[in-house]
Coordinates of C-alpha atoms in Angstrom, one line a residue:
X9 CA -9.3 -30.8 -9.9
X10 CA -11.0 -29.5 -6.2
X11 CA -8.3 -30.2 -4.7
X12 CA -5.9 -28.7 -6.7
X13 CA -7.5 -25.7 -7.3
X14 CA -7.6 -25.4 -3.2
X15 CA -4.3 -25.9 -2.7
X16 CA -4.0 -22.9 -5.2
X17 CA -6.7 -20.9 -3.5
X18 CA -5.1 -22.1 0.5
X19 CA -1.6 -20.6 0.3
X20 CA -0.2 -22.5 3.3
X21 CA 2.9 -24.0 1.6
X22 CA 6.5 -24.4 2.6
X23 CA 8.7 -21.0 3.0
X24 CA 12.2 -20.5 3.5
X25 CA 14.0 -19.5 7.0
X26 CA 16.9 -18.4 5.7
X27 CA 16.1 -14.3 5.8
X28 CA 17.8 -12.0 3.2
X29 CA 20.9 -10.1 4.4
X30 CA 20.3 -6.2 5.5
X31 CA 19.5 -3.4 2.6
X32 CA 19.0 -0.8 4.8
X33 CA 22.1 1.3 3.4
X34 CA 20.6 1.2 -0.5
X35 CA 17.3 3.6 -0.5
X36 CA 14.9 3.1 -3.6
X37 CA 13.9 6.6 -5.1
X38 CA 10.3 6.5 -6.2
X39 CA 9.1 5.4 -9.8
X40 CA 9.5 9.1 -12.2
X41 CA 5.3 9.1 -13.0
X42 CA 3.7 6.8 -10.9
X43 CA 2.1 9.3 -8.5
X44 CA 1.2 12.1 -11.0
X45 CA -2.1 12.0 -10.0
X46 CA -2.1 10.5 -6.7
X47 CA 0.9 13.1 -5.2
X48 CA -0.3 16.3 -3.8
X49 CA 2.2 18.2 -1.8
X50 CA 4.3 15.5 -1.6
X51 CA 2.4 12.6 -0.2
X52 CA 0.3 10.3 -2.2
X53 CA -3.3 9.9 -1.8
X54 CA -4.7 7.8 0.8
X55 CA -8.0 5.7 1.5
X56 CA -9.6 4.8 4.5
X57 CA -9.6 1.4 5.8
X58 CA -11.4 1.6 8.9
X59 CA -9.3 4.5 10.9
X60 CA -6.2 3.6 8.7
X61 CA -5.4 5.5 6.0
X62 CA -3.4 3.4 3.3
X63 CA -2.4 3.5 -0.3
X64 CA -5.1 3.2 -3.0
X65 CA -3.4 -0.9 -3.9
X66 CA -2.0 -3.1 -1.3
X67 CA 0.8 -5.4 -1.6
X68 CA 0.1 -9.3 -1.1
X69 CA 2.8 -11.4 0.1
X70 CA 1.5 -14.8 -0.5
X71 CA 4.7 -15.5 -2.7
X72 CA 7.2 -14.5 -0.1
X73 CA 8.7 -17.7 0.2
X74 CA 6.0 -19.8 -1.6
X75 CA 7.9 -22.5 -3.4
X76 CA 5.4 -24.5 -4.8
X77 CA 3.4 -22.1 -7.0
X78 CA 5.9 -18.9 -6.9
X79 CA 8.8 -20.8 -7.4
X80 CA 10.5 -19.0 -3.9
X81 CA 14.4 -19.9 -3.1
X82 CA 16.4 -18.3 0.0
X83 CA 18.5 -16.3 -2.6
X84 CA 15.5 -14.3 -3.5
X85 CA 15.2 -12.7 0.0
X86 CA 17.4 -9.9 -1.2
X87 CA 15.5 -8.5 -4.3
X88 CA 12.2 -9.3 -1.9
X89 CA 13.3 -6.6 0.3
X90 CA 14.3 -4.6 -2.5
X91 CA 10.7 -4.8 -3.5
X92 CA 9.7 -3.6 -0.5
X93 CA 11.6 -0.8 -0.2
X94 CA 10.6 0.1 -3.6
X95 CA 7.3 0.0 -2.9
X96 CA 7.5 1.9 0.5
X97 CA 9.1 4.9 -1.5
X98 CA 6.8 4.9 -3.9
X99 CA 3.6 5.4 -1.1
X100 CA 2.4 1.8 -0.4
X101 CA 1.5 1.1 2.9
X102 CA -0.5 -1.4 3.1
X103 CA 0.8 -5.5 3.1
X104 CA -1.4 -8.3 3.0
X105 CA 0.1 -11.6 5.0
X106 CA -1.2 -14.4 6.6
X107 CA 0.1 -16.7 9.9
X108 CA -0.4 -19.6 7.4
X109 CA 2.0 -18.5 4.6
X110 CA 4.7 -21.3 5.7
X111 CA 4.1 -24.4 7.9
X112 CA 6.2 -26.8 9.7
X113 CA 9.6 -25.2 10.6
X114 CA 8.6 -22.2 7.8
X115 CA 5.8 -21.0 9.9
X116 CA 4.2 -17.9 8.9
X117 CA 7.9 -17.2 7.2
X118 CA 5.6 -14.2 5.1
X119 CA 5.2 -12.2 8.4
X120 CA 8.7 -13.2 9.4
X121 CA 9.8 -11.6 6.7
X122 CA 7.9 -8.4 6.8
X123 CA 8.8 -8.2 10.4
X124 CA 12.3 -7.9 8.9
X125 CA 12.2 -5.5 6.2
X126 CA 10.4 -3.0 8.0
X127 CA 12.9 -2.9 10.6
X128 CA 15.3 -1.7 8.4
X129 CA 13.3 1.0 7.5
X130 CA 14.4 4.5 8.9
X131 CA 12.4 4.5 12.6
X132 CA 10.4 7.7 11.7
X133 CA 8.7 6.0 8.9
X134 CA 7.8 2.6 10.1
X135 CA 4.6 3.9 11.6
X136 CA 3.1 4.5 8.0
X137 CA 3.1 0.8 7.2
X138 CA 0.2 -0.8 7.9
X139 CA 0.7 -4.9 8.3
X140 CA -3.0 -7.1 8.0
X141 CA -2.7 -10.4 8.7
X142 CA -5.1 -13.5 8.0
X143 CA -5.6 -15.4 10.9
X144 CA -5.7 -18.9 9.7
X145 CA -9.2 -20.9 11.1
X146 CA -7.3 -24.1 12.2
X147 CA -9.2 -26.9 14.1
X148 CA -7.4 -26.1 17.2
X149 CA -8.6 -22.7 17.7
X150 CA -11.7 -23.2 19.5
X151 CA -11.8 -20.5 21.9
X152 CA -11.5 -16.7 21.9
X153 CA -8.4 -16.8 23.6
X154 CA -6.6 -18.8 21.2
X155 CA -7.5 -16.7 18.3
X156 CA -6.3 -13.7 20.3
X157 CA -2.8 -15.2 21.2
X158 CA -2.5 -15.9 17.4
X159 CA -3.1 -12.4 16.5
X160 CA -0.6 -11.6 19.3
X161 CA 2.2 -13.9 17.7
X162 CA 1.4 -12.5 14.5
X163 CA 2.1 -9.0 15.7
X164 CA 5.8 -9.6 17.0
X165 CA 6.6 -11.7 13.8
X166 CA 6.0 -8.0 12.1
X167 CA 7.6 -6.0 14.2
X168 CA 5.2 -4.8 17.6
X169 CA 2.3 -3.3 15.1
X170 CA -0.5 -5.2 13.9
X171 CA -2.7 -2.8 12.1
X172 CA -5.1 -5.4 11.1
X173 CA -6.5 -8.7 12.2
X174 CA -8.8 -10.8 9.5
X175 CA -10.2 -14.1 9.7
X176 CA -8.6 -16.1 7.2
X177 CA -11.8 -18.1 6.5
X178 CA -14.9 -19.1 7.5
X179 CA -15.8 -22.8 9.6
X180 CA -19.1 -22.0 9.0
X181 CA -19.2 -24.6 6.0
X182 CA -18.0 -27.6 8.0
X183 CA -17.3 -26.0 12.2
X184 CA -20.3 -24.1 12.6
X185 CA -20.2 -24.3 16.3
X186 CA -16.4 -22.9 15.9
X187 CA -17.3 -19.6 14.2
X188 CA -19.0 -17.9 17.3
X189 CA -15.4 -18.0 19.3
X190 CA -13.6 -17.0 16.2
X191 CA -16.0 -13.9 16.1
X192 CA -15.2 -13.5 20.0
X193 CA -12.0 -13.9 19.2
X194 CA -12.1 -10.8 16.8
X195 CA -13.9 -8.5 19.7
X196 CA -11.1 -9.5 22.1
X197 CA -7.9 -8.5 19.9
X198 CA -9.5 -5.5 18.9
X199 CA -10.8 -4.5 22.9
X200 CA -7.6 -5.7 23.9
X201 CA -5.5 -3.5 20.7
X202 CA -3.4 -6.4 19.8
X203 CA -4.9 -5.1 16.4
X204 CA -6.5 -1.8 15.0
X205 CA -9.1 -3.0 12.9
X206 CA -10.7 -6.4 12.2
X207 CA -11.5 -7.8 8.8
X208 CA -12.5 -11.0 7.5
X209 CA -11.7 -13.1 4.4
X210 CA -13.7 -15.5 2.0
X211 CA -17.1 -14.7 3.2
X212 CA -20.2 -14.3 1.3
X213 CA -22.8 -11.6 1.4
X214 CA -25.1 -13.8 4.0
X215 CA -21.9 -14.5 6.3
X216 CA -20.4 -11.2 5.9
X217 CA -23.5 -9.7 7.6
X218 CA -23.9 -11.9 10.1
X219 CA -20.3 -11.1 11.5
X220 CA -20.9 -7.1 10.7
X221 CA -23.9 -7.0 12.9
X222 CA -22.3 -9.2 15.9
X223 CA -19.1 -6.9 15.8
X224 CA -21.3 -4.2 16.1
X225 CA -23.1 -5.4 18.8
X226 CA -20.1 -5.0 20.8
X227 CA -19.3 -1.5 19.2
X228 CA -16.8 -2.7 16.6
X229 CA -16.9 -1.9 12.9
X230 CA -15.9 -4.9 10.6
X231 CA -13.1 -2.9 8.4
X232 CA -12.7 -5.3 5.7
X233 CA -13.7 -8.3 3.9
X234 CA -10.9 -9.9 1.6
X235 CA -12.1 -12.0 -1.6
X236 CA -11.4 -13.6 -4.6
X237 CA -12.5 -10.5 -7.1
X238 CA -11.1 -9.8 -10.6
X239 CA -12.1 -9.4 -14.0
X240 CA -12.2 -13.5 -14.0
X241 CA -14.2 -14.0 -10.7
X242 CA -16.6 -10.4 -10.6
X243 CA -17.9 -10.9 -7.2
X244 CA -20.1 -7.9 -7.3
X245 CA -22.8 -9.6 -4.8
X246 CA -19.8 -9.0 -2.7
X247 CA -18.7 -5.6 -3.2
X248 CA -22.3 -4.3 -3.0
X249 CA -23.1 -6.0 0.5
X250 CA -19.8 -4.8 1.8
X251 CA -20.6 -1.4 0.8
X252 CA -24.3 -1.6 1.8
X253 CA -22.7 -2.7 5.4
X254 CA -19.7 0.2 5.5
X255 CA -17.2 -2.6 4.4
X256 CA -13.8 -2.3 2.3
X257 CA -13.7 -4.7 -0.2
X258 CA -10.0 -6.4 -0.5
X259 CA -9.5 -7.8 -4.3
X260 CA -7.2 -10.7 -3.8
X261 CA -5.8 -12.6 -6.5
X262 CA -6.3 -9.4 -9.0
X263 CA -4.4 -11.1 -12.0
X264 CA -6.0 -14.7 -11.2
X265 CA -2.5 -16.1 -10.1
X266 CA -1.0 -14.4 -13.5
X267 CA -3.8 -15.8 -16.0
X268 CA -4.4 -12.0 -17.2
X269 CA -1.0 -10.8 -17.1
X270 CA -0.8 -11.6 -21.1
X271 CA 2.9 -13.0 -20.3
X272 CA 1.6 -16.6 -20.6
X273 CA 0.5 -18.6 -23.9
X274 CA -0.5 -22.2 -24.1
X275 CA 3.0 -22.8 -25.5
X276 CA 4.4 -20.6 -22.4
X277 CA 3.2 -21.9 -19.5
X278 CA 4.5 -21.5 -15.7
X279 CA 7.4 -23.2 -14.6
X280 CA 5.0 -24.3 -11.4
X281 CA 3.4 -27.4 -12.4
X282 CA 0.2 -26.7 -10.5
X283 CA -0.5 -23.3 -12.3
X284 CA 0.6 -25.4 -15.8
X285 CA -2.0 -27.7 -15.4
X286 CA -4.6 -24.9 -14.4
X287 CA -3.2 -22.4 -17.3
X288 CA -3.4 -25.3 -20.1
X289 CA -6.9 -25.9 -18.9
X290 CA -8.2 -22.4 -19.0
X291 CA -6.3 -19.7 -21.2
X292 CA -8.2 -21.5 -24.5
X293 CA -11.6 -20.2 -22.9
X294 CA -10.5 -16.7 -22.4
X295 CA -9.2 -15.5 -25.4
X296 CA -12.0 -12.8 -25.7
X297 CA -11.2 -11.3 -22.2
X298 CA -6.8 -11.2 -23.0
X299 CA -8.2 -10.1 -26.9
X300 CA -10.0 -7.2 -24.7
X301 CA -7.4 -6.4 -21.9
X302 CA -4.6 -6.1 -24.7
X303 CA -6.4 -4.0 -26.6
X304 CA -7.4 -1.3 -23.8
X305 CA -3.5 -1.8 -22.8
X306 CA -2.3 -0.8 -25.9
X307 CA -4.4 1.7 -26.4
X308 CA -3.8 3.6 -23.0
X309 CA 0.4 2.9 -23.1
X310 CA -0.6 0.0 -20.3
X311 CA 0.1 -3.4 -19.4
X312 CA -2.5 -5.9 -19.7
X313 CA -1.8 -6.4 -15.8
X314 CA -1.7 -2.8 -14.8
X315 CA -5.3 -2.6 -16.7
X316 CA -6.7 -4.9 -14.8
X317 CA -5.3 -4.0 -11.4
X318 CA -6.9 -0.8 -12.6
X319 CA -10.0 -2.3 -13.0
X320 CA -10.4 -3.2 -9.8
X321 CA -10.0 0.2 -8.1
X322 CA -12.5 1.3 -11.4
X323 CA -15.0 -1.1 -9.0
X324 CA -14.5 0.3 -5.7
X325 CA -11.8 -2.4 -4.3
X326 CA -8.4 -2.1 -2.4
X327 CA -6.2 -4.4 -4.7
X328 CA -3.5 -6.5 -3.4
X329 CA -1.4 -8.2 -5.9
X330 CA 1.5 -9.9 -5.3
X331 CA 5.7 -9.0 -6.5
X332 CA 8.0 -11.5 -6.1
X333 CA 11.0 -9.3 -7.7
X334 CA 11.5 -5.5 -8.6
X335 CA 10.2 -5.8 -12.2
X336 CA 6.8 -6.9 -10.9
X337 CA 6.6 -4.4 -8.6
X338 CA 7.5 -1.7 -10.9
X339 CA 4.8 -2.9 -13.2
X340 CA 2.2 -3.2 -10.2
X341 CA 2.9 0.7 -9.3
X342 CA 2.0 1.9 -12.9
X343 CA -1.6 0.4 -12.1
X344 CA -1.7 3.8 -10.1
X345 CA -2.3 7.6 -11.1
X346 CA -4.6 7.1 -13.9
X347 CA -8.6 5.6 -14.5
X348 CA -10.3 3.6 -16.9
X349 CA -13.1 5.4 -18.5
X350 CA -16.2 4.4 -18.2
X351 CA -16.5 3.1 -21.5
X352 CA -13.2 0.9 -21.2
X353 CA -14.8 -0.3 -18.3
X354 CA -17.9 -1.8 -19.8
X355 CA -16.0 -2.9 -22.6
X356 CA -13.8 -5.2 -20.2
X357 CA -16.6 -6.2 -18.8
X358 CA -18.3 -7.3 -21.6
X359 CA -15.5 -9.1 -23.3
X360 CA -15.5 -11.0 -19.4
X361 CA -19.3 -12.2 -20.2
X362 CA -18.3 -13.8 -23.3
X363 CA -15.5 -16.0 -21.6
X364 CA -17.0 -19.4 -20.9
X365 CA -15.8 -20.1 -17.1
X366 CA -14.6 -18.1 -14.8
X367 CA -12.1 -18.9 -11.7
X368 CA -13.4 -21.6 -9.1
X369 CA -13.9 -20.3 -5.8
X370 CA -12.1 -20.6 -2.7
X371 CA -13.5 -23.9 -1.6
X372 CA -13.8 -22.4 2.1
X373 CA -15.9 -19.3 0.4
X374 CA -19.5 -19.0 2.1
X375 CA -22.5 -18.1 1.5

């Protein structure tokens, strides 16, 4: 069961090369509604990660060409860049990746694909996306430089810009004596601009710190840290030392790989056969928290997965869930222009405390 739920948690899985023909001649209008609250005079709202300014919800693009969980095939590149464009017009800016998402001949085939769509973006507004990367900690990089030329490769994969650099994980738990060059690595790219900002990913309050206070050391603030945080895994130990250190907190996994979307029933279950075995095992224990979620959903005119996307920006995070086609984007983007109150807040909340287990952590989370 550890291992499987790492190779759920460790998205470096097989992605296609075959890229998606060009869409640059069909423009997506924005969604009628989304933005009521979050246009002004024409631009929607932005928040500050680091010195970027991006959209209040990121895009992750873990299942851009994931075929063992996210059931990715070549013929989906098309609608994939659809969803992109969609998203673009409707004000998000910000895309999650990682030079992990694809191995073997599908290397980091997430940022290949990024690389692509926003280069057949119009030219005047490609400088509005902002592109973070997870830099994966693999044996092999063992010195500063390495970890730079990664962050390097990374950035012509997406197109010249790297707006952000994050350590994908810690070594601390098994390589402690690899995390120092990984942390020089970090002050390099960012002296040398290969990226904008530096983040990190999967670490604990007690980690978190200890990288925040080196990078500042050398006069650089530590943007972001990246983890598992929904209304299944409330990491607020983590949110509140990010803040108390001047940190963005980036909720990945938002929906817990689709567990609180409500689409799913232990008689509909995901085609994947890893998230089967995972969904069968766990959607009997949280009955009270879907019970909950639906409720709030229906009451508001919401999804159960826009109300808890919701939630997370209710808590303070950047959330970055994941649309493999234009349907789940669409549903992502009505997440936006509205708030929870306060009292559908704690009533989530609640309803999360009665669930009997909550998601596993990353097994490369520290401390």
């Amino acid at each position: 069961m550890l291992l499987l739920l790492t190779l759920l948690l460790l998205p470096n899985l097989t992605y296609s090369t075959q890229l998606r023909t060009s869409i640059s001649t069909r423009r997506i209008p924005p969604v009628k509604g989304v933005f009521d609250k979050f246009f002004g005079l024409g631009r929607p709202q932005r928040t500050k990660l680091g010195s970027l300014d991006v959209s209040p919800m990121g895009v992750g693009t873990w299942a851009w060409g994931n075929r063992l969980l996210w059931g990715y095939e070549e013929k989906m590149d098309d609608e994939l860049g659809a969803v992109f464009e969609l998203l673009v017009a409707n004000g998000i800016n910000l895309f999650d990746t990682g030079d992990s998402y694809g191995t073997g001949k599908l290397e980091a085939q997430s940022e290949k694909l990024l690389g692509r769509f926003i280069s057949e973006l119009p030219e005047g507004s490609r400088k509005d996306i902002h592109v973070a990367t997870k830099l994966a900690t693999y044996p092999w990089r063992v010195t500063s430089s390495q970890f730079v030329n990664a962050a390097k490769a990374s950035r012509e994969r997406v197109g010249g810009r790297l707006a952000m650099g994050q350590l994908h994980w810690s070594a601390s738990n098994y390589a402690p004596w690899q995390e120092r060059a990984l942390w020089d690595g970090l002050c390099a790219m960012h002296e040398q601009q290969v990226v904008e900002e530096v983040g990190a990913s999967n670490y604990g309050p007690k980690q978190m710190r200890r990288l925040s206070r080196y990078l500042s050391k050398a006069g650089i603030p530590l943007a972001s840290n990246q983890v598992q945080f929904s209304l299944l895994s409330r990491r607020m130990d983590c949110k509140e030392a990010n803040d108390e250190e001047g940190v963005v907190t980036i909720a990945y996994s938002p929906l817990c790989l689709g567990l609180l979307t409500g689409k799913y029933s232990e008689t509909n279950l995901p085609k994947s056969q890893v998230r089967r075995q995972l969904f069968k095992s766990l959607l009997p224990r949280i009955t009270p928290l879907l019970d909950e979620l639906n409720a709030v959903a229906d009451f508001r005119g919401k999804t159960m997965s826009q109300v808890a996307i919701n939630w997370c920006m209710a808590k303070g995070c950047i959330p970055i869930p994941g649309a493999k086609d234009l349907n789940q984007a669409r549903e992502n983007l009505g997440a936006l222009g509205w708030e929870l109150t306060p009292g559908e807040v704690e009533s989530l909340e609640r309803a999360a405390e009665k669930v009997s287990v909550q998601t596993v952590q990353n097994i490369f989370m520290t401390s």
